[in-house]
Amino acid sequence: MSADRLKVDVEGRSLEVSNLDKVLYPKAGFTKGEVIDYYTRIAPVLLPHLQDRALTRIRFPNGVDGGSFFEKNAPAATPGWVRTENLPAPGSSKGRETIDYVVADDLPTLVWLANLAALELHTPQWKVGEHPDMMVVDLDPGAPAALKQCCQVALLMRDRLASDGVDSYPKTSGKKGMQLCCPIAGTQSSDFVSDYAKRIAQELEKEHPKLIVSKMAKNLRPGKVFIDWSQNNAAKTTVAPYSLRAQDVPSVSTPLTWDEVEAGASGKRPSTRPYTAPEVLKRVEKQGDLLAPLLDGGPELPGR
């Protein structure tokens, strides 16, 4: 075996990792070995949010500056012990009727994916064979709006959802925006969930037209926060909590407290800098998984 390849045992599974010194985040000097280490250490809080969900990966084999590709299908050399699920492929760009999705239920699978430079992990709001058990509200700021304005909209959305008995939990996207994650009953279709999210977005846009937009047209977004309700479409995915993002630094989609969101909305703390992998590990050590309530289920969404 060459010097840049190493056999490792992960929870009884034998796999090979390679090129651990390869820098995947050039501006930060963050290596592939550090990516694997991060995903190994964050696994106890990450894996429950990936469990039973079809996983879309964005791979960066030559680092974040070297090009990337989306991967839904399990690659040809997928080990036999990796869980795959053959599912319909709505909107497949390759014309497939079904896709053999990877499902990352365990640490060996996570390490295997990290070794493939699958930096970003994205999941749908549904588990395999089920209706969505989560609603996501994606908040996307149009410059000069930034995370401060996202925090302001997040508070408005939190209060509006709470009036319907729906709890929401905030996280950064790891880039410029935020998401609110809402546990729901898992008994209603993706179309129903998407329609509900759209209706609430339109309500808030009507009440706060200078701050919020609910239509997708790019020309409407400057200076406002786009509430992307369409993330609840069955064919769409959202970056998973604790996933790395392909930025200059190894930023992470980071769960927040509502106190932090309120501080960000008032400008009392820097609300534009992403949290990095080492920072997130320290946050989890101190706070645990702020999104753990997502795993306990939630209510049905109300109709009109």
Coordinates of N, CA, C and O in Angstrom, one line a residue, residues 51-219:
Q51 N -30.1 10.0 9.5 CA -30.7 8.7 9.6 C -31.9 8.5 8.7 O -32.9 9.4 8.8
D52 N -31.9 7.5 7.9 CA -33.1 7.2 7.0 C -33.4 8.2 5.9 O -34.5 8.2 5.3
R53 N -32.5 9.1 5.7 CA -32.7 10.1 4.6 C -31.8 9.9 3.4 O -30.6 9.6 3.6
A54 N -32.3 10.0 2.2 CA -31.5 9.8 1.0 C -30.6 11.0 0.9 O -31.0 12.2 1.1
L55 N -29.3 10.7 0.7 CA -28.2 11.7 0.9 C -27.7 12.2 -0.5 O -27.3 11.4 -1.3
T56 N -27.8 13.5 -0.7 CA -27.1 14.1 -1.8 C -25.8 14.7 -1.3 O -25.8 15.4 -0.3
R57 N -24.7 14.4 -2.0 CA -23.4 14.9 -1.7 C -22.9 15.9 -2.7 O -23.2 15.7 -3.9
I58 N -22.1 16.8 -2.3 CA -21.4 17.7 -3.2 C -19.9 17.4 -2.9 O -19.4 17.6 -1.8
R59 N -19.2 16.9 -3.9 CA -17.8 16.4 -3.7 C -16.8 17.4 -4.4 O -17.1 18.0 -5.4
F60 N -15.7 17.6 -3.7 CA -14.7 18.5 -4.1 C -13.3 17.8 -4.1 O -12.5 18.1 -3.2
P61 N -13.1 16.9 -5.0 CA -11.9 16.1 -5.0 C -10.6 16.9 -5.0 O -9.6 16.4 -4.5
N62 N -10.6 18.1 -5.6 CA -9.5 18.9 -5.7 C -9.6 20.1 -4.8 O -8.9 21.1 -5.1
G63 N -10.4 20.1 -3.8 CA -10.6 21.2 -2.9 C -11.6 22.2 -3.3 O -12.2 22.1 -4.4
V64 N -11.9 23.1 -2.4 CA -13.1 24.0 -2.7 C -12.8 25.0 -3.9 O -13.8 25.5 -4.4
D65 N -11.5 25.1 -4.2 CA -11.2 26.0 -5.4 C -11.1 25.2 -6.7 O -10.8 25.8 -7.7
G66 N -11.2 23.9 -6.6 CA -10.9 23.0 -7.8 C -12.1 22.4 -8.5 O -11.9 21.4 -9.2
G67 N -13.3 22.9 -8.3 CA -14.4 22.4 -9.0 C -15.1 21.3 -8.2 O -14.5 20.8 -7.2
S68 N -16.4 21.1 -8.5 CA -17.2 20.1 -7.6 C -18.2 19.4 -8.5 O -18.4 19.8 -9.7
F69 N -18.8 18.4 -7.9 CA -20.0 17.8 -8.6 C -21.0 17.3 -7.6 O -20.6 16.8 -6.5
F70 N -22.2 17.4 -8.0 CA -23.3 16.8 -7.2 C -23.3 15.3 -7.4 O -23.1 14.8 -8.5
E71 N -23.6 14.5 -6.3 CA -23.7 13.1 -6.5 C -24.8 12.6 -5.7 O -24.9 12.7 -4.4
K72 N -25.8 12.0 -6.3 CA -26.9 11.4 -5.7 C -26.8 9.8 -5.7 O -27.0 9.2 -4.7
N73 N -26.4 9.3 -6.9 CA -26.3 7.9 -7.0 C -25.1 7.3 -6.2 O -24.0 8.0 -6.1
A74 N -25.2 6.1 -5.7 CA -24.0 5.5 -5.0 C -22.9 5.3 -6.1 O -23.2 4.7 -7.1
P75 N -21.7 5.7 -5.8 CA -20.6 5.5 -6.8 C -20.3 4.0 -7.0 O -20.7 3.2 -6.2
A76 N -19.6 3.7 -8.1 CA -19.4 2.3 -8.5 C -18.7 1.5 -7.5 O -18.9 0.3 -7.3
A77 N -17.7 2.1 -6.7 CA -16.9 1.4 -5.8 C -17.5 1.4 -4.4 O -16.8 1.2 -3.4
T78 N -18.8 1.6 -4.2 CA -19.4 1.7 -2.9 C -19.3 0.4 -2.2 O -19.6 -0.7 -2.7
P79 N -18.7 0.4 -1.0 CA -18.6 -0.9 -0.2 C -20.0 -1.5 0.0 O -21.0 -0.8 0.1
G80 N -20.0 -2.8 0.1 CA -21.2 -3.6 0.3 C -22.0 -3.3 1.6 O -23.2 -3.5 1.7
W81 N -21.2 -2.8 2.6 CA -21.8 -2.5 3.9 C -22.5 -1.1 3.9 O -23.1 -0.8 4.9
V82 N -22.3 -0.3 2.9 CA -23.0 1.0 2.9 C -24.4 0.8 2.5 O -24.8 0.1 1.5
R83 N -25.3 1.4 3.3 CA -26.8 1.3 3.0 C -27.1 2.1 1.8 O -26.8 3.3 1.7
T84 N -27.8 1.5 0.9 CA -28.4 2.2 -0.3 C -29.9 1.9 -0.4 O -30.3 0.9 0.0
E85 N -30.6 2.9 -1.0 CA -32.0 2.7 -1.2 C -32.3 3.1 -2.6 O -32.0 4.2 -3.1
N86 N -33.0 2.2 -3.3 CA -33.4 2.5 -4.7 C -34.7 3.3 -4.7 O -35.8 2.7 -4.3
L87 N -34.7 4.5 -5.1 CA -35.9 5.4 -5.0 C -36.1 6.1 -6.3 O -35.2 6.3 -7.1
P88 N -37.4 6.6 -6.5 CA -37.6 7.4 -7.7 C -36.8 8.6 -7.7 O -36.4 9.2 -6.7
A89 N -36.5 9.1 -8.9 CA -35.6 10.2 -9.1 C -36.3 11.4 -9.8 O -36.1 11.7 -10.9
P90 N -37.1 12.1 -9.0 CA -37.8 13.3 -9.6 C -36.8 14.3 -10.0 O -35.9 14.7 -9.3
G91 N -37.0 14.8 -11.3 CA -36.1 15.8 -11.7 C -34.7 15.4 -12.0 O -33.8 16.3 -12.0
S92 N -34.4 14.1 -12.2 CA -33.0 13.7 -12.4 C -32.5 14.3 -13.7 O -33.1 14.3 -14.8
S93 N -31.3 14.9 -13.6 CA -30.7 15.5 -14.7 C -30.1 14.5 -15.7 O -29.8 14.9 -16.9
K94 N -30.0 13.3 -15.3 CA -29.5 12.2 -16.2 C -30.6 11.3 -16.7 O -30.3 10.3 -17.4
G95 N -31.8 11.7 -16.5 CA -32.9 10.9 -17.1 C -33.2 9.6 -16.5 O -33.9 8.8 -17.0
R96 N -32.7 9.4 -15.3 CA -32.9 8.1 -14.6 C -34.3 8.1 -14.0 O -34.8 9.1 -13.6
E97 N -34.9 6.9 -14.0 CA -36.2 6.7 -13.3 C -36.0 6.5 -11.8 O -36.9 6.9 -11.0
T98 N -34.9 5.8 -11.5 CA -34.6 5.6 -10.1 C -33.2 5.8 -9.8 O -32.3 5.8 -10.7
I99 N -32.8 6.1 -8.5 CA -31.4 6.3 -8.1 C -31.2 5.4 -6.9 O -32.0 5.3 -6.0
D100 N -30.0 4.9 -6.9 CA -29.5 4.2 -5.7 C -28.8 5.2 -4.8 O -27.7 5.5 -4.9
Y101 N -29.7 5.7 -3.9 CA -29.2 6.7 -2.9 C -28.3 6.1 -1.8 O -28.6 5.0 -1.4
V102 N -27.3 6.8 -1.4 CA -26.6 6.4 -0.1 C -27.4 6.9 1.1 O -28.0 8.1 1.0
V103 N -27.5 6.1 2.1 CA -28.1 6.6 3.4 C -27.0 6.5 4.4 O -26.5 5.4 4.7
A104 N -26.6 7.6 5.0 CA -25.5 7.6 6.0 C -26.1 7.4 7.4 O -26.4 8.3 8.1
D105 N -26.2 6.1 7.8 CA -26.8 5.8 9.1 C -25.7 5.5 10.2 O -26.0 5.4 11.3
D106 N -24.4 5.4 9.7 CA -23.4 5.1 10.7 C -22.1 5.8 10.4 O -21.9 6.4 9.4
L107 N -21.2 5.7 11.4 CA -19.9 6.4 11.3 C -19.0 5.8 10.2 O -18.4 6.7 9.5
P108 N -18.9 4.5 9.9 CA -18.1 4.1 8.8 C -18.5 4.7 7.5 O -17.7 5.1 6.7
T109 N -19.8 4.8 7.2 CA -20.3 5.5 6.0 C -19.9 6.9 6.0 O -19.5 7.5 4.9
L110 N -20.0 7.6 7.1 CA -19.6 9.0 7.2 C -18.1 9.2 6.8 O -17.7 10.1 6.1
V111 N -17.3 8.4 7.4 CA -15.8 8.4 7.1 C -15.5 8.1 5.7 O -14.7 8.8 5.0
W112 N -16.2 7.1 5.1 CA -16.0 6.8 3.7 C -16.4 8.0 2.8 O -15.6 8.3 1.9
L113 N -17.5 8.6 3.1 CA -17.9 9.8 2.3 C -16.9 11.0 2.5 O -16.5 11.6 1.5
A114 N -16.4 11.2 3.7 CA -15.4 12.2 3.9 C -14.1 12.0 3.1 O -13.5 12.9 2.6
N115 N -13.8 10.7 3.1 CA -12.6 10.3 2.3 C -12.8 10.6 0.8 O -11.8 10.8 0.1
L116 N -14.0 10.6 0.3 CA -14.3 10.9 -1.1 C -14.4 12.4 -1.3 O -14.8 12.8 -2.4
A117 N -14.1 13.2 -0.3 CA -14.2 14.7 -0.3 C -15.6 15.1 -0.6 O -15.9 16.1 -1.2
A118 N -16.5 14.4 0.0 CA -18.0 14.8 0.0 C -18.1 15.8 1.1 O -18.6 15.5 2.2
L119 N -17.7 17.0 0.9 CA -17.7 18.0 1.9 C -19.1 18.4 2.4 O -19.4 18.6 3.6
E120 N -20.0 18.5 1.4 CA -21.4 19.0 1.7 C -22.4 17.8 1.7 O -22.4 17.1 0.7
L121 N -23.2 17.8 2.7 CA -24.2 16.7 2.8 C -25.6 17.4 2.8 O -25.9 18.3 3.7
H122 N -26.5 17.0 1.9 CA -27.8 17.6 1.8 C -28.8 16.5 1.9 O -28.7 15.4 1.3
T123 N -29.9 16.8 2.6 CA -31.0 15.8 2.8 C -32.4 16.4 2.4 O -32.6 17.6 2.5
P124 N -33.3 15.5 2.1 CA -34.7 16.0 1.9 C -35.4 16.1 3.3 O -34.8 15.7 4.3
Q125 N -36.6 16.6 3.3 CA -37.3 16.8 4.5 C -38.1 15.5 4.9 O -38.7 15.4 6.0
W126 N -38.0 14.5 4.1 CA -38.6 13.2 4.3 C -37.6 12.1 4.6 O -36.5 12.1 4.1
K127 N -38.1 11.1 5.3 CA -37.3 9.8 5.4 C -37.8 8.8 4.4 O -38.9 9.0 3.9
V128 N -37.0 7.8 4.1 CA -37.3 6.9 3.1 C -38.6 6.2 3.3 O -38.9 5.7 4.4
G129 N -39.5 6.4 2.3 CA -40.8 5.8 2.3 C -41.8 6.5 3.1 O -42.9 5.9 3.3
E130 N -41.5 7.7 3.6 CA -42.5 8.4 4.5 C -42.8 9.8 4.0 O -42.1 10.4 3.2
H131 N -43.8 10.4 4.5 CA -44.1 11.8 4.3 C -43.1 12.7 5.1 O -42.5 12.1 6.1
P132 N -42.9 13.9 4.8 CA -41.9 14.8 5.5 C -42.3 14.9 7.0 O -43.4 15.1 7.3
D133 N -41.2 14.7 7.8 CA -41.4 14.9 9.2 C -40.7 16.2 9.7 O -40.5 16.5 10.9
M134 N -40.3 17.0 8.7 CA -39.7 18.3 9.0 C -40.1 19.3 7.9 O -40.2 19.0 6.7
M135 N -40.4 20.5 8.3 CA -40.6 21.7 7.4 C -39.4 22.6 7.5 O -38.9 22.8 8.6
V136 N -38.9 23.0 6.4 CA -37.7 23.9 6.4 C -38.1 25.3 5.8 O -38.8 25.3 4.7
V137 N -37.8 26.3 6.4 CA -38.0 27.7 5.9 C -36.6 28.2 5.6 O -35.8 28.5 6.6
D138 N -36.2 28.4 4.4 CA -34.9 28.9 4.0 C -35.0 30.4 3.8 O -35.8 31.0 3.1
L139 N -34.0 31.1 4.5 CA -34.0 32.6 4.4 C -32.7 33.0 3.7 O -31.6 32.7 4.1
D140 N -32.9 33.6 2.5 CA -31.8 33.9 1.6 C -31.8 35.4 1.4 O -32.6 36.0 0.8
P141 N -30.7 36.1 2.0 CA -30.7 37.6 1.9 C -30.1 38.0 0.5 O -29.2 37.5 0.0
G142 N -30.8 39.1 0.0 CA -30.3 39.7 -1.2 C -29.5 41.0 -0.8 O -30.0 41.8 -0.2
A143 N -28.2 41.0 -1.2 CA -27.4 42.2 -0.8 C -28.1 43.5 -1.2 O -28.8 43.6 -2.2
P144 N -28.0 44.5 -0.3 CA -27.1 44.6 0.9 C -27.7 43.9 2.1 O -27.0 44.0 3.2
A145 N -28.8 43.3 2.1 CA -29.3 42.5 3.2 C -28.3 41.4 3.5 O -27.7 40.9 2.6
A146 N -28.2 41.0 4.8 CA -27.3 40.0 5.2 C -27.9 39.2 6.3 O -29.1 39.2 6.5
L147 N -27.0 38.5 7.1 CA -27.5 37.7 8.2 C -28.3 38.5 9.3 O -29.2 37.9 9.9
K148 N -28.0 39.7 9.4 CA -28.7 40.6 10.4 C -30.2 40.6 10.0 O -31.1 40.4 10.8
Q149 N -30.5 40.9 8.7 CA -31.8 40.9 8.3 C -32.5 39.5 8.3 O -33.7 39.3 8.6
C150 N -31.7 38.5 8.0 CA -32.2 37.1 8.1 C -32.7 36.8 9.5 O -33.7 36.2 9.8
C151 N -31.9 37.3 10.5 CA -32.3 37.1 11.9 C -33.6 37.8 12.2 O -34.4 37.3 13.0
Q152 N -33.8 39.0 11.7 CA -35.0 39.7 11.9 C -36.2 39.0 11.3 O -37.2 38.8 12.0
V153 N -36.0 38.4 10.1 CA -37.1 37.7 9.5 C -37.3 36.3 10.2 O -38.5 35.9 10.4
A154 N -36.3 35.7 10.7 CA -36.4 34.5 11.5 C -37.3 34.7 12.7 O -38.1 33.8 13.0
L155 N -37.1 35.8 13.4 CA -37.9 36.1 14.6 C -39.4 36.3 14.2 O -40.3 35.8 14.9
L156 N -39.7 37.0 13.1 CA -41.0 37.1 12.6 C -41.7 35.8 12.3 O -42.8 35.5 12.6
M157 N -40.9 35.0 11.6 CA -41.4 33.6 11.2 C -41.6 32.8 12.4 O -42.6 32.0 12.5
R158 N -40.7 32.8 13.4 CA -40.8 32.0 14.6 C -42.2 32.3 15.3 O -42.9 31.4 15.6
D159 N -42.5 33.6 15.4 CA -43.7 34.0 16.1 C -44.9 33.6 15.3 O -45.9 33.2 15.9
R160 N -44.9 33.8 14.0 CA -46.0 33.4 13.2 C -46.3 31.9 13.2 O -47.4 31.5 13.4
L161 N -45.2 31.1 13.1 CA -45.4 29.7 13.2 C -45.9 29.2 14.6 O -46.7 28.3 14.7
A162 N -45.4 29.9 15.6 CA -45.8 29.5 17.0 C -47.3 29.8 17.2 O -47.9 29.0 17.9
S163 N -47.9 30.7 16.5 CA -49.3 31.0 16.6 C -50.1 29.8 16.0 O -51.3 29.6 16.4
D164 N -49.5 29.0 15.2 CA -50.1 27.8 14.7 C -49.7 26.5 15.5 O -49.9 25.4 15.1
G165 N -48.9 26.7 16.6 CA -48.5 25.6 17.4 C -47.3 24.9 16.8 O -47.0 23.7 17.2
V166 N -46.5 25.6 15.9 CA -45.4 25.0 15.2 C -44.1 25.5 15.8 O -43.9 26.8 15.8
D167 N -43.2 24.7 16.4 CA -41.9 25.1 16.9 C -40.9 25.2 15.8 O -41.0 24.4 14.8
S168 N -40.0 26.1 15.9 CA -38.9 26.3 14.9 C -37.6 26.4 15.6 O -37.5 27.0 16.7
Y169 N -36.6 25.9 14.9 CA -35.2 25.9 15.4 C -34.3 26.4 14.4 O -34.2 25.9 13.2
P170 N -33.5 27.4 14.7 CA -32.7 28.1 13.7 C -31.3 27.5 13.5 O -30.7 26.9 14.5
K171 N -30.8 27.6 12.3 CA -29.4 27.3 12.0 C -28.9 28.2 10.9 O -29.7 28.7 10.1
T172 N -27.6 28.4 10.9 CA -27.0 29.1 9.7 C -26.9 28.1 8.6 O -26.9 26.9 8.8
S173 N -26.9 28.7 7.4 CA -26.7 27.8 6.2 C -25.2 27.4 6.0 O -24.9 26.5 5.3
G174 N -24.3 28.2 6.7 CA -22.9 28.0 6.5 C -22.4 28.9 5.5 O -21.2 29.0 5.2
K175 N -23.3 29.6 4.7 CA -22.9 30.6 3.7 C -23.5 31.9 4.2 O -23.2 32.4 5.3
K176 N -24.4 32.5 3.4 CA -24.9 33.9 3.8 C -26.2 33.9 4.4 O -26.7 34.9 4.9
G177 N -27.0 32.7 4.4 CA -28.3 32.7 4.9 C -28.6 31.9 6.1 O -27.6 31.5 6.9
M178 N -29.8 31.6 6.4 CA -30.3 30.8 7.5 C -31.4 29.9 7.1 O -32.0 30.0 6.1
Q179 N -31.6 28.9 8.0 CA -32.8 28.1 7.8 C -33.5 27.9 9.2 O -32.8 27.9 10.2
L180 N -34.8 27.8 9.2 CA -35.6 27.4 10.3 C -36.1 26.0 10.1 O -36.7 25.7 9.0
C181 N -35.8 25.1 11.0 CA -36.2 23.7 10.9 C -37.4 23.5 11.9 O -37.3 23.8 13.1
C182 N -38.5 22.9 11.4 CA -39.7 22.7 12.2 C -40.1 21.3 12.2 O -40.4 20.7 11.1
P183 N -40.1 20.6 13.3 CA -40.6 19.2 13.4 C -42.1 19.2 13.2 O -42.8 20.0 13.8
I184 N -42.5 18.3 12.3 CA -43.9 18.1 12.0 C -44.3 16.6 12.1 O -43.5 15.8 12.3
A185 N -45.6 16.3 11.9 CA -46.1 15.0 12.3 C -45.7 13.9 11.3 O -45.7 12.7 11.7
G186 N -45.4 14.2 10.1 CA -45.0 13.2 9.1 C -46.2 12.5 8.5 O -46.1 11.4 8.1
T187 N -47.4 13.2 8.6 CA -48.6 12.6 8.1 C -49.2 13.3 6.9 O -50.2 12.9 6.4
Q188 N -48.5 14.4 6.5 CA -49.0 15.2 5.4 C -48.0 15.2 4.2 O -46.8 15.1 4.4
S189 N -48.5 15.4 3.0 CA -47.7 15.3 1.8 C -46.7 16.5 1.7 O -46.9 17.6 2.3
S190 N -45.7 16.3 0.9 CA -44.7 17.4 0.6 C -45.5 18.6 0.0 O -45.1 19.8 0.3
D191 N -46.4 18.3 -0.8 CA -47.2 19.4 -1.5 C -47.9 20.2 -0.4 O -48.0 21.5 -0.5
F192 N -48.5 19.5 0.5 CA -49.3 20.2 1.6 C -48.3 21.1 2.4 O -48.6 22.3 2.7
V193 N -47.2 20.5 2.8 CA -46.2 21.3 3.6 C -45.7 22.5 2.9 O -45.6 23.6 3.4
S194 N -45.4 22.3 1.6 CA -44.9 23.4 0.7 C -45.9 24.5 0.6 O -45.6 25.7 0.7
D195 N -47.2 24.1 0.4 CA -48.3 25.1 0.3 C -48.4 25.9 1.6 O -48.6 27.1 1.6
Y196 N -48.3 25.2 2.7 CA -48.4 25.9 4.0 C -47.3 26.9 4.2 O -47.5 28.1 4.5
A197 N -46.0 26.5 3.9 CA -44.9 27.4 4.0 C -45.0 28.6 3.1 O -44.7 29.7 3.4
K198 N -45.5 28.3 1.9 CA -45.7 29.4 0.9 C -46.8 30.4 1.4 O -46.6 31.7 1.4
R199 N -47.8 29.9 2.0 CA -48.9 30.8 2.5 C -48.4 31.7 3.7 O -48.6 32.9 3.7
I200 N -47.6 31.1 4.6 CA -47.0 31.9 5.7 C -46.0 32.9 5.1 O -46.0 34.1 5.6
A201 N -45.2 32.5 4.1 CA -44.2 33.5 3.5 C -45.0 34.7 2.9 O -44.5 35.8 3.0
Q202 N -46.1 34.4 2.2 CA -46.8 35.5 1.6 C -47.5 36.4 2.6 O -47.5 37.6 2.4
E203 N -48.0 35.8 3.7 CA -48.5 36.6 4.8 C -47.5 37.6 5.3 O -47.7 38.8 5.5
L204 N -46.3 37.1 5.6 CA -45.2 38.0 6.1 C -44.7 39.0 5.1 O -44.4 40.1 5.5
E205 N -44.7 38.6 3.9 CA -44.3 39.6 2.8 C -45.3 40.7 2.8 O -44.9 41.9 2.6
K206 N -46.6 40.4 2.9 CA -47.6 41.4 2.9 C -47.5 42.4 4.1 O -47.7 43.6 4.0
E207 N -47.1 41.8 5.2 CA -47.0 42.6 6.4 C -45.7 43.4 6.5 O -45.6 44.5 7.1
H208 N -44.6 42.9 5.8 CA -43.3 43.5 5.9 C -42.7 43.6 4.5 O -41.7 43.0 4.2
P209 N -43.3 44.4 3.6 CA -42.9 44.4 2.2 C -41.5 45.0 1.9 O -40.9 44.7 0.9
K210 N -41.0 45.8 2.9 CA -39.7 46.3 2.6 C -38.6 45.4 3.1 O -37.4 45.6 2.8
L211 N -38.9 44.3 3.8 CA -38.0 43.4 4.4 C -38.0 42.0 3.7 O -37.0 41.3 3.6
I212 N -39.2 41.6 3.3 CA -39.4 40.2 2.9 C -40.0 40.1 1.5 O -40.8 40.9 1.1
V213 N -39.5 39.1 0.8 CA -40.1 38.7 -0.5 C -40.3 37.2 -0.5 O -39.5 36.5 0.0
S214 N -41.4 36.8 -1.2 CA -41.7 35.4 -1.2 C -41.7 34.8 -2.6 O -41.9 33.6 -2.8
K215 N -41.5 35.7 -3.6 CA -41.4 35.3 -5.0 C -39.9 35.0 -5.4 O -39.0 35.7 -4.8
M216 N -39.7 34.1 -6.3 CA -38.3 33.6 -6.5 C -37.5 34.6 -7.5 O -36.3 34.4 -7.6
A217 N -38.2 35.5 -8.1 CA -37.5 36.4 -9.1 C -36.4 37.1 -8.5 O -36.5 37.8 -7.5
K218 N -35.2 37.0 -9.1 CA -34.0 37.6 -8.5 C -34.1 39.1 -8.5 O -33.5 39.7 -7.5
N219 N -34.7 39.7 -9.4 CA -34.8 41.2 -9.4 C -35.6 41.7 -8.3 O -35.5 43.0 -8.0

